[in-house]
Amino acid sequence: AEALATTGLAGPTPRRRNRRLGEEPIATLGPPAALVRADALLAYALEHEQTAYHTRDQLAEIEQGGSYRAVFPLINSAGEAMGVLVVRDLPLLALTKENLTVATAMLQYFADESWAANQTAALHRVLPDCPAVFAHELIKLQRLHDRSGVRSSLIVLRARRDDADATVLDAIFGARRGLDLYWREPFGPLVAGMLILLPLAGPATARGFLERIDGILRAHGVKGGLEAAGFNVVDVPIDHRPPLALLRACGIEVDPSPSITLRGIRLTP
């Protein structure tokens, strides 16, 4: 048996409900072959929008007319069908539930990343000063909350007076953790401030983060924490509100026009 599966990736038309695959594959591995549109496994995967495969006990059916051993539909977080991965040949010992689960997870990650990248570019056109990585993660975390209820948080630090000690922001940024994302000067160069995105952080984790900040400031000789340094602190939970509504809640100036939209995602309520 060959070590690599023979695969083909075909892209559909943009309208999901048509589910019409393109004539030519986007990519192939192994000898090229035309897509067998009448294959029962392909039809099942597209109809049910889930991975479909033949078990080892069913492999005899392939010799009786089946063309594929596994079919993986690519559906992104917005529910849009992006394409399908078909596996025509696969070593018998590789046809395991674990391998199929891993392949499904990897393809789902690819589909979600592709979707989020498109949304990030659109949001960046509305807020060009927002760091791309920050926007990308915010979009993904908001979608994660919509799909699974997983909590994340935005911490807003904003000077409430002109003589606020902006050096504390440098101290906080210098002690940043690997998973957290920072947007420096989100309110413009004239207002000291910072937005901190805490992935997978609920209220308790956000409180712990703020306590950690107080410890950092004490180590730098700042007594009384951020309040004493002249900053307001707001914890904005990432919830059902779309990304621009969340950023507005943080005090970011965003065009309130309801015409601002992103493909596949709500920007405004």
mmCIF file of C-alpha atoms in Angstrom:
data_model
loop_
_atom_site.group_PDB
_atom_site.id
_atom_site.type_symbol
_atom_site.label_atom_id
_atom_site.label_comp_id
_atom_site.label_asym_id
_atom_site.label_seq_id
_atom_site.Cartn_x
_atom_site.Cartn_y
_atom_site.Cartn_z
ATOM 1 C CA ALA A 1 0.000 0.000 0.000
ATOM 2 C CA GLU A 2 1.126 3.508 -0.676
ATOM 3 C CA ALA A 3 2.092 5.665 2.283
ATOM 4 C CA LEU A 4 0.070 8.662 1.127
ATOM 5 C CA ALA A 5 -3.589 8.785 0.291
ATOM 6 C CA THR A 6 -4.681 9.882 -3.131
ATOM 7 C CA THR A 7 -6.785 12.960 -2.544
ATOM 8 C CA GLY A 8 -8.428 15.826 -4.317
ATOM 9 C CA LEU A 9 -9.730 19.119 -2.954
ATOM 10 C CA ALA A 10 -12.552 20.717 -4.876
ATOM 11 C CA GLY A 11 -14.109 24.099 -4.176
ATOM 12 C CA PRO A 12 -17.855 24.839 -4.307
ATOM 13 C CA THR A 13 -19.592 27.899 -5.610
ATOM 14 C CA PRO A 14 -20.021 30.657 -2.978
ATOM 15 C CA ARG A 15 -23.711 29.948 -2.417
ATOM 16 C CA ARG A 16 -23.806 27.185 0.158
ATOM 17 C CA ARG A 17 -27.289 25.944 -0.582
ATOM 18 C CA ASN A 18 -26.289 25.029 -4.144
ATOM 19 C CA ARG A 19 -23.412 22.838 -2.963
ATOM 20 C CA ARG A 20 -22.131 22.773 -6.530
ATOM 21 C CA LEU A 21 -18.499 21.690 -6.690
ATOM 22 C CA GLY A 22 -16.072 23.142 -9.197
ATOM 23 C CA GLU A 23 -14.993 21.201 -12.249
ATOM 24 C CA GLU A 24 -11.277 21.178 -11.391
ATOM 25 C CA PRO A 25 -9.724 20.296 -8.019
ATOM 26 C CA ILE A 26 -7.838 23.045 -6.211
ATOM 27 C CA ALA A 27 -5.135 20.556 -5.224
ATOM 28 C CA THR A 28 -4.394 16.852 -5.634
ATOM 29 C CA LEU A 29 -2.009 14.341 -4.113
ATOM 30 C CA GLY A 30 -1.349 11.284 -6.226
ATOM 31 C CA PRO A 31 -2.513 10.533 -9.782
ATOM 32 C CA PRO A 32 -5.196 13.008 -10.889
ATOM 33 C CA ALA A 33 -8.695 11.716 -11.379
ATOM 34 C CA ALA A 34 -12.026 13.294 -12.207
ATOM 35 C CA LEU A 35 -14.440 13.840 -9.330
ATOM 36 C CA VAL A 36 -17.116 11.129 -9.271
ATOM 37 C CA ARG A 37 -20.139 13.249 -8.505
ATOM 38 C CA ALA A 38 -22.500 10.266 -8.378
ATOM 39 C CA ASP A 39 -20.515 8.539 -5.603
ATOM 40 C CA ALA A 40 -22.809 7.613 -2.709
ATOM 41 C CA LEU A 41 -20.230 8.489 -0.045
ATOM 42 C CA LEU A 42 -19.712 11.964 -1.533
ATOM 43 C CA ALA A 43 -23.455 12.533 -1.708
ATOM 44 C CA TYR A 44 -23.897 11.464 1.928
ATOM 45 C CA ALA A 45 -21.086 13.758 3.175
ATOM 46 C CA LEU A 46 -22.473 16.776 1.347
ATOM 47 C CA GLU A 47 -26.055 16.107 2.355
ATOM 48 C CA HIS A 48 -25.308 15.571 6.055
ATOM 49 C CA GLU A 49 -22.366 18.014 6.190
ATOM 50 C CA GLN A 50 -20.149 15.585 8.044
ATOM 51 C CA THR A 51 -17.239 13.243 7.427
ATOM 52 C CA ALA A 52 -18.258 10.029 5.680
ATOM 53 C CA TYR A 53 -16.139 6.906 5.276
ATOM 54 C CA HIS A 54 -16.271 3.205 4.590
ATOM 55 C CA THR A 55 -15.447 0.946 7.500
ATOM 56 C CA ARG A 56 -13.089 -1.948 6.979
ATOM 57 C CA ASP A 57 -16.046 -4.300 6.788
ATOM 58 C CA GLN A 58 -17.532 -2.186 4.005
ATOM 59 C CA LEU A 59 -14.412 -1.979 1.842
ATOM 60 C CA ALA A 60 -15.797 -4.671 -0.437
ATOM 61 C CA GLU A 61 -18.416 -2.135 -1.531
ATOM 62 C CA ILE A 62 -15.674 -0.005 -3.050
ATOM 63 C CA GLU A 63 -14.923 -2.806 -5.493
ATOM 64 C CA GLN A 64 -18.610 -2.841 -6.326
ATOM 65 C CA GLY A 65 -18.745 0.745 -7.528
ATOM 66 C CA GLY A 66 -17.741 3.019 -4.651
ATOM 67 C CA SER A 67 -15.034 5.508 -5.642
ATOM 68 C CA TYR A 68 -13.849 6.888 -2.307
ATOM 69 C CA ARG A 69 -12.839 5.569 1.081
ATOM 70 C CA ALA A 70 -13.449 8.836 2.943
ATOM 71 C CA VAL A 71 -14.969 12.233 2.198
ATOM 72 C CA PHE A 72 -14.417 15.338 4.324
ATOM 73 C CA PRO A 73 -16.649 18.393 3.693
ATOM 74 C CA LEU A 74 -15.001 21.725 4.574
ATOM 75 C CA ILE A 75 -17.508 23.921 6.410
ATOM 76 C CA ASN A 76 -16.337 27.046 8.198
ATOM 77 C CA SER A 77 -17.553 28.630 11.436
ATOM 78 C CA ALA A 78 -20.142 30.704 9.595
ATOM 79 C CA GLY A 79 -21.715 27.507 8.227
ATOM 80 C CA GLU A 80 -20.473 28.125 4.690
ATOM 81 C CA ALA A 81 -19.371 25.145 2.585
ATOM 82 C CA MET A 82 -15.885 25.852 1.245
ATOM 83 C CA GLY A 83 -15.101 22.595 -0.501
ATOM 84 C CA VAL A 84 -14.626 18.888 -0.003
ATOM 85 C CA LEU A 85 -11.636 16.608 0.452
ATOM 86 C CA VAL A 86 -12.075 13.160 -1.108
ATOM 87 C CA VAL A 87 -9.783 10.220 -0.364
ATOM 88 C CA ARG A 88 -9.673 7.649 -3.124
ATOM 89 C CA ASP A 89 -6.998 5.338 -1.787
ATOM 90 C CA LEU A 90 -5.849 4.703 1.762
ATOM 91 C CA PRO A 91 -3.791 1.976 3.469
ATOM 92 C CA LEU A 92 -6.092 -0.383 5.327
ATOM 93 C CA LEU A 93 -4.301 0.090 8.651
ATOM 94 C CA ALA A 94 -4.635 3.877 8.344
ATOM 95 C CA LEU A 95 -8.419 3.676 8.219
ATOM 96 C CA THR A 96 -8.941 4.213 11.950
ATOM 97 C CA LYS A 97 -11.353 6.387 13.887
ATOM 98 C CA GLU A 98 -8.429 8.252 15.462
ATOM 99 C CA ASN A 99 -6.914 9.178 12.091
ATOM 100 C CA LEU A 100 -10.280 10.233 10.711
ATOM 101 C CA THR A 101 -10.965 12.371 13.808
ATOM 102 C CA VAL A 102 -7.574 14.075 13.553
ATOM 103 C CA ALA A 103 -8.043 14.730 9.834
ATOM 104 C CA THR A 104 -11.506 16.184 10.449
ATOM 105 C CA ALA A 105 -10.168 18.474 13.197
ATOM 106 C CA MET A 106 -7.296 19.690 11.010
ATOM 107 C CA LEU A 107 -9.603 20.454 8.101
ATOM 108 C CA GLN A 108 -12.045 22.252 10.406
ATOM 109 C CA TYR A 109 -9.168 24.356 11.710
ATOM 110 C CA PHE A 110 -8.125 25.188 8.151
ATOM 111 C CA ALA A 111 -11.677 26.175 7.200
ATOM 112 C CA ASP A 112 -12.071 28.352 10.301
ATOM 113 C CA GLU A 113 -8.710 30.049 9.799
ATOM 114 C CA SER A 114 -9.556 30.832 6.197
ATOM 115 C CA TRP A 115 -12.916 32.264 7.241
ATOM 116 C CA ALA A 116 -11.415 34.299 10.097
ATOM 117 C CA ALA A 117 -8.706 35.718 7.817
ATOM 118 C CA ASN A 118 -11.365 37.095 5.462
ATOM 119 C CA GLN A 119 -13.304 38.618 8.365
ATOM 120 C CA THR A 120 -10.112 40.117 9.812
ATOM 121 C CA ALA A 121 -9.313 41.858 6.547
ATOM 122 C CA ALA A 122 -12.818 43.331 6.428
ATOM 123 C CA LEU A 123 -12.685 44.520 10.047
ATOM 124 C CA HIS A 124 -9.252 46.007 9.425
ATOM 125 C CA ARG A 125 -10.725 48.118 6.645
ATOM 126 C CA VAL A 126 -13.123 49.599 9.214
ATOM 127 C CA LEU A 127 -10.479 49.947 11.960
ATOM 128 C CA PRO A 128 -7.101 50.176 10.208
ATOM 129 C CA ASP A 129 -5.250 50.892 13.476
ATOM 130 C CA CYS A 130 -6.392 47.630 15.065
ATOM 131 C CA PRO A 131 -3.548 45.076 14.984
ATOM 132 C CA ALA A 132 -4.398 42.292 12.557
ATOM 133 C CA VAL A 133 -3.534 39.521 15.022
ATOM 134 C CA PHE A 134 -5.698 41.152 17.697
ATOM 135 C CA ALA A 135 -8.658 41.462 15.312
ATOM 136 C CA HIS A 136 -8.190 37.891 14.057
ATOM 137 C CA GLU A 137 -8.271 36.419 17.552
ATOM 138 C CA LEU A 138 -11.193 38.587 18.653
ATOM 139 C CA ILE A 139 -13.286 37.389 15.711
ATOM 140 C CA LYS A 140 -12.438 33.755 16.408
ATOM 141 C CA LEU A 141 -13.167 34.033 20.137
ATOM 142 C CA GLN A 142 -16.492 35.779 19.550
ATOM 143 C CA ARG A 143 -17.484 33.042 17.108
ATOM 144 C CA LEU A 144 -16.327 30.416 19.622
ATOM 145 C CA HIS A 145 -18.645 31.946 22.223
ATOM 146 C CA ASP A 146 -21.552 31.916 19.768
ATOM 147 C CA ARG A 147 -20.958 28.257 18.932
ATOM 148 C CA SER A 148 -19.941 26.809 22.293
ATOM 149 C CA GLY A 149 -20.486 29.427 25.002
ATOM 150 C CA VAL A 150 -16.766 29.535 25.826
ATOM 151 C CA ARG A 151 -15.880 32.738 27.655
ATOM 152 C CA SER A 152 -13.114 35.209 26.902
ATOM 153 C CA SER A 153 -12.518 38.762 28.098
ATOM 154 C CA LEU A 154 -11.362 42.188 26.975
ATOM 155 C CA ILE A 155 -9.616 44.328 29.589
ATOM 156 C CA VAL A 156 -9.790 48.067 28.927
ATOM 157 C CA LEU A 157 -7.198 50.395 30.432
ATOM 158 C CA ARG A 158 -7.862 54.091 29.719
ATOM 159 C CA ALA A 159 -6.417 57.218 31.263
ATOM 160 C CA ARG A 160 -9.045 59.260 33.093
ATOM 161 C CA ARG A 161 -6.828 62.302 33.534
ATOM 162 C CA ASP A 162 -4.094 64.024 31.555
ATOM 163 C CA ASP A 163 -1.370 63.296 34.112
ATOM 164 C CA ALA A 164 -1.968 59.546 34.186
ATOM 165 C CA ASP A 165 1.286 57.630 34.560
ATOM 166 C CA ALA A 166 1.627 56.053 31.103
ATOM 167 C CA THR A 167 4.785 54.189 32.156
ATOM 168 C CA VAL A 168 2.598 51.623 33.914
ATOM 169 C CA LEU A 169 1.375 50.497 30.497
ATOM 170 C CA ASP A 170 4.967 49.744 29.486
ATOM 171 C CA ALA A 171 5.408 47.689 32.662
ATOM 172 C CA ILE A 172 2.239 45.707 31.951
ATOM 173 C CA PHE A 173 3.164 45.145 28.326
ATOM 174 C CA GLY A 174 6.655 44.021 29.298
ATOM 175 C CA ALA A 175 5.208 41.334 31.591
ATOM 176 C CA ARG A 176 2.658 40.077 29.078
ATOM 177 C CA ARG A 177 1.772 36.388 28.896
ATOM 178 C CA GLY A 178 2.106 34.312 25.753
ATOM 179 C CA LEU A 179 -1.608 33.777 25.049
ATOM 180 C CA ASP A 180 -2.775 37.348 25.680
ATOM 181 C CA LEU A 181 -2.956 39.945 22.909
ATOM 182 C CA TYR A 182 -2.426 43.678 23.314
ATOM 183 C CA TRP A 183 -3.601 46.699 21.362
ATOM 184 C CA ARG A 184 -1.526 49.717 22.361
ATOM 185 C CA GLU A 185 -2.942 53.238 21.899
ATOM 186 C CA PRO A 186 -6.410 52.020 20.882
ATOM 187 C CA PHE A 187 -7.870 55.469 21.696
ATOM 188 C CA GLY A 188 -5.308 57.367 19.623
ATOM 189 C CA PRO A 189 -1.939 58.890 20.486
ATOM 190 C CA LEU A 190 -3.434 61.604 22.710
ATOM 191 C CA VAL A 191 -5.151 59.269 25.191
ATOM 192 C CA ALA A 192 -3.039 56.768 27.104
ATOM 193 C CA GLY A 193 -4.609 53.351 27.104
ATOM 194 C CA MET A 194 -4.452 49.714 26.114
ATOM 195 C CA LEU A 195 -6.793 46.863 25.224
ATOM 196 C CA ILE A 196 -5.875 43.406 26.433
ATOM 197 C CA LEU A 197 -7.550 40.326 24.955
ATOM 198 C CA LEU A 198 -7.637 37.346 27.320
ATOM 199 C CA PRO A 199 -8.526 34.156 25.389
ATOM 200 C CA LEU A 200 -10.619 31.551 27.192
ATOM 201 C CA ALA A 201 -10.843 33.751 30.291
ATOM 202 C CA GLY A 202 -14.055 34.076 32.255
ATOM 203 C CA PRO A 203 -14.733 36.566 35.076
ATOM 204 C CA ALA A 204 -12.597 34.739 37.648
ATOM 205 C CA THR A 205 -9.613 34.553 35.294
ATOM 206 C CA ALA A 206 -10.016 38.229 34.401
ATOM 207 C CA ARG A 207 -10.004 39.164 38.104
ATOM 208 C CA GLY A 208 -6.897 37.091 38.589
ATOM 209 C CA PHE A 209 -5.247 38.883 35.672
ATOM 210 C CA LEU A 210 -5.998 42.291 37.225
ATOM 211 C CA GLU A 211 -4.597 41.131 40.562
ATOM 212 C CA ARG A 212 -1.467 40.069 38.713
ATOM 213 C CA ILE A 213 -1.227 43.539 37.175
ATOM 214 C CA ASP A 214 -1.444 45.098 40.640
ATOM 215 C CA GLY A 215 1.457 42.875 41.716
ATOM 216 C CA ILE A 216 3.496 43.968 38.693
ATOM 217 C CA LEU A 217 2.865 47.628 39.465
ATOM 218 C CA ARG A 218 3.798 47.207 43.127
ATOM 219 C CA ALA A 219 7.059 45.640 41.971
ATOM 220 C CA HIS A 220 7.659 48.817 39.928
ATOM 221 C CA GLY A 221 6.953 51.061 42.904
ATOM 222 C CA VAL A 222 3.402 52.025 41.917
ATOM 223 C CA LYS A 223 1.173 51.878 44.978
ATOM 224 C CA GLY A 224 -2.586 51.756 44.686
ATOM 225 C CA GLY A 225 -2.663 49.965 41.342
ATOM 226 C CA LEU A 226 -4.068 51.297 38.105
ATOM 227 C CA GLU A 227 -6.651 53.490 39.787
ATOM 228 C CA ALA A 228 -3.930 55.370 41.651
ATOM 229 C CA ALA A 229 -1.949 55.678 38.413
ATOM 230 C CA GLY A 230 -4.888 57.486 36.824
ATOM 231 C CA PHE A 231 -6.492 54.725 34.755
ATOM 232 C CA ASN A 232 -10.000 53.405 34.526
ATOM 233 C CA VAL A 233 -10.243 49.635 34.298
ATOM 234 C CA VAL A 234 -13.173 47.884 32.595
ATOM 235 C CA ASP A 235 -13.690 44.170 32.013
ATOM 236 C CA VAL A 236 -15.742 43.626 28.834
ATOM 237 C CA PRO A 237 -16.847 39.992 28.450
ATOM 238 C CA ILE A 238 -16.856 38.549 24.940
ATOM 239 C CA ASP A 239 -20.425 37.436 24.468
ATOM 240 C CA HIS A 240 -23.154 37.417 21.806
ATOM 241 C CA ARG A 241 -22.274 40.939 20.674
ATOM 242 C CA PRO A 242 -20.461 41.103 17.319
ATOM 243 C CA PRO A 243 -16.828 42.292 17.187
ATOM 244 C CA LEU A 244 -17.478 45.964 16.427
ATOM 245 C CA ALA A 245 -20.117 46.186 19.143
ATOM 246 C CA LEU A 246 -17.606 44.721 21.606
ATOM 247 C CA LEU A 247 -14.979 47.262 20.571
ATOM 248 C CA ARG A 248 -17.499 50.084 20.924
ATOM 249 C CA ALA A 249 -18.217 48.821 24.444
ATOM 250 C CA CYS A 250 -14.491 49.200 25.071
ATOM 251 C CA GLY A 251 -14.656 52.849 24.029
ATOM 252 C CA ILE A 252 -13.257 52.450 20.525
ATOM 253 C CA GLU A 253 -14.766 54.944 18.092
ATOM 254 C CA VAL A 254 -16.523 52.978 15.362
ATOM 255 C CA ASP A 255 -18.838 54.223 12.625
ATOM 256 C CA PRO A 256 -22.307 53.384 13.998
ATOM 257 C CA SER A 257 -23.780 52.970 10.514
ATOM 258 C CA PRO A 258 -25.726 49.671 10.288
ATOM 259 C CA SER A 259 -24.459 49.335 6.720
ATOM 260 C CA ILE A 260 -21.069 48.182 8.025
ATOM 261 C CA THR A 261 -21.075 44.421 7.610
ATOM 262 C CA LEU A 262 -18.678 41.576 7.110
ATOM 263 C CA ARG A 263 -19.414 38.576 4.962
ATOM 264 C CA GLY A 264 -20.699 35.789 7.178
ATOM 265 C CA ILE A 265 -20.472 37.730 10.461
ATOM 266 C CA ARG A 266 -22.473 40.403 12.227
ATOM 267 C CA LEU A 267 -20.491 43.580 12.819
ATOM 268 C CA THR A 268 -23.258 45.565 14.485
ATOM 269 C CA PRO A 269 -26.331 44.542 16.474
#
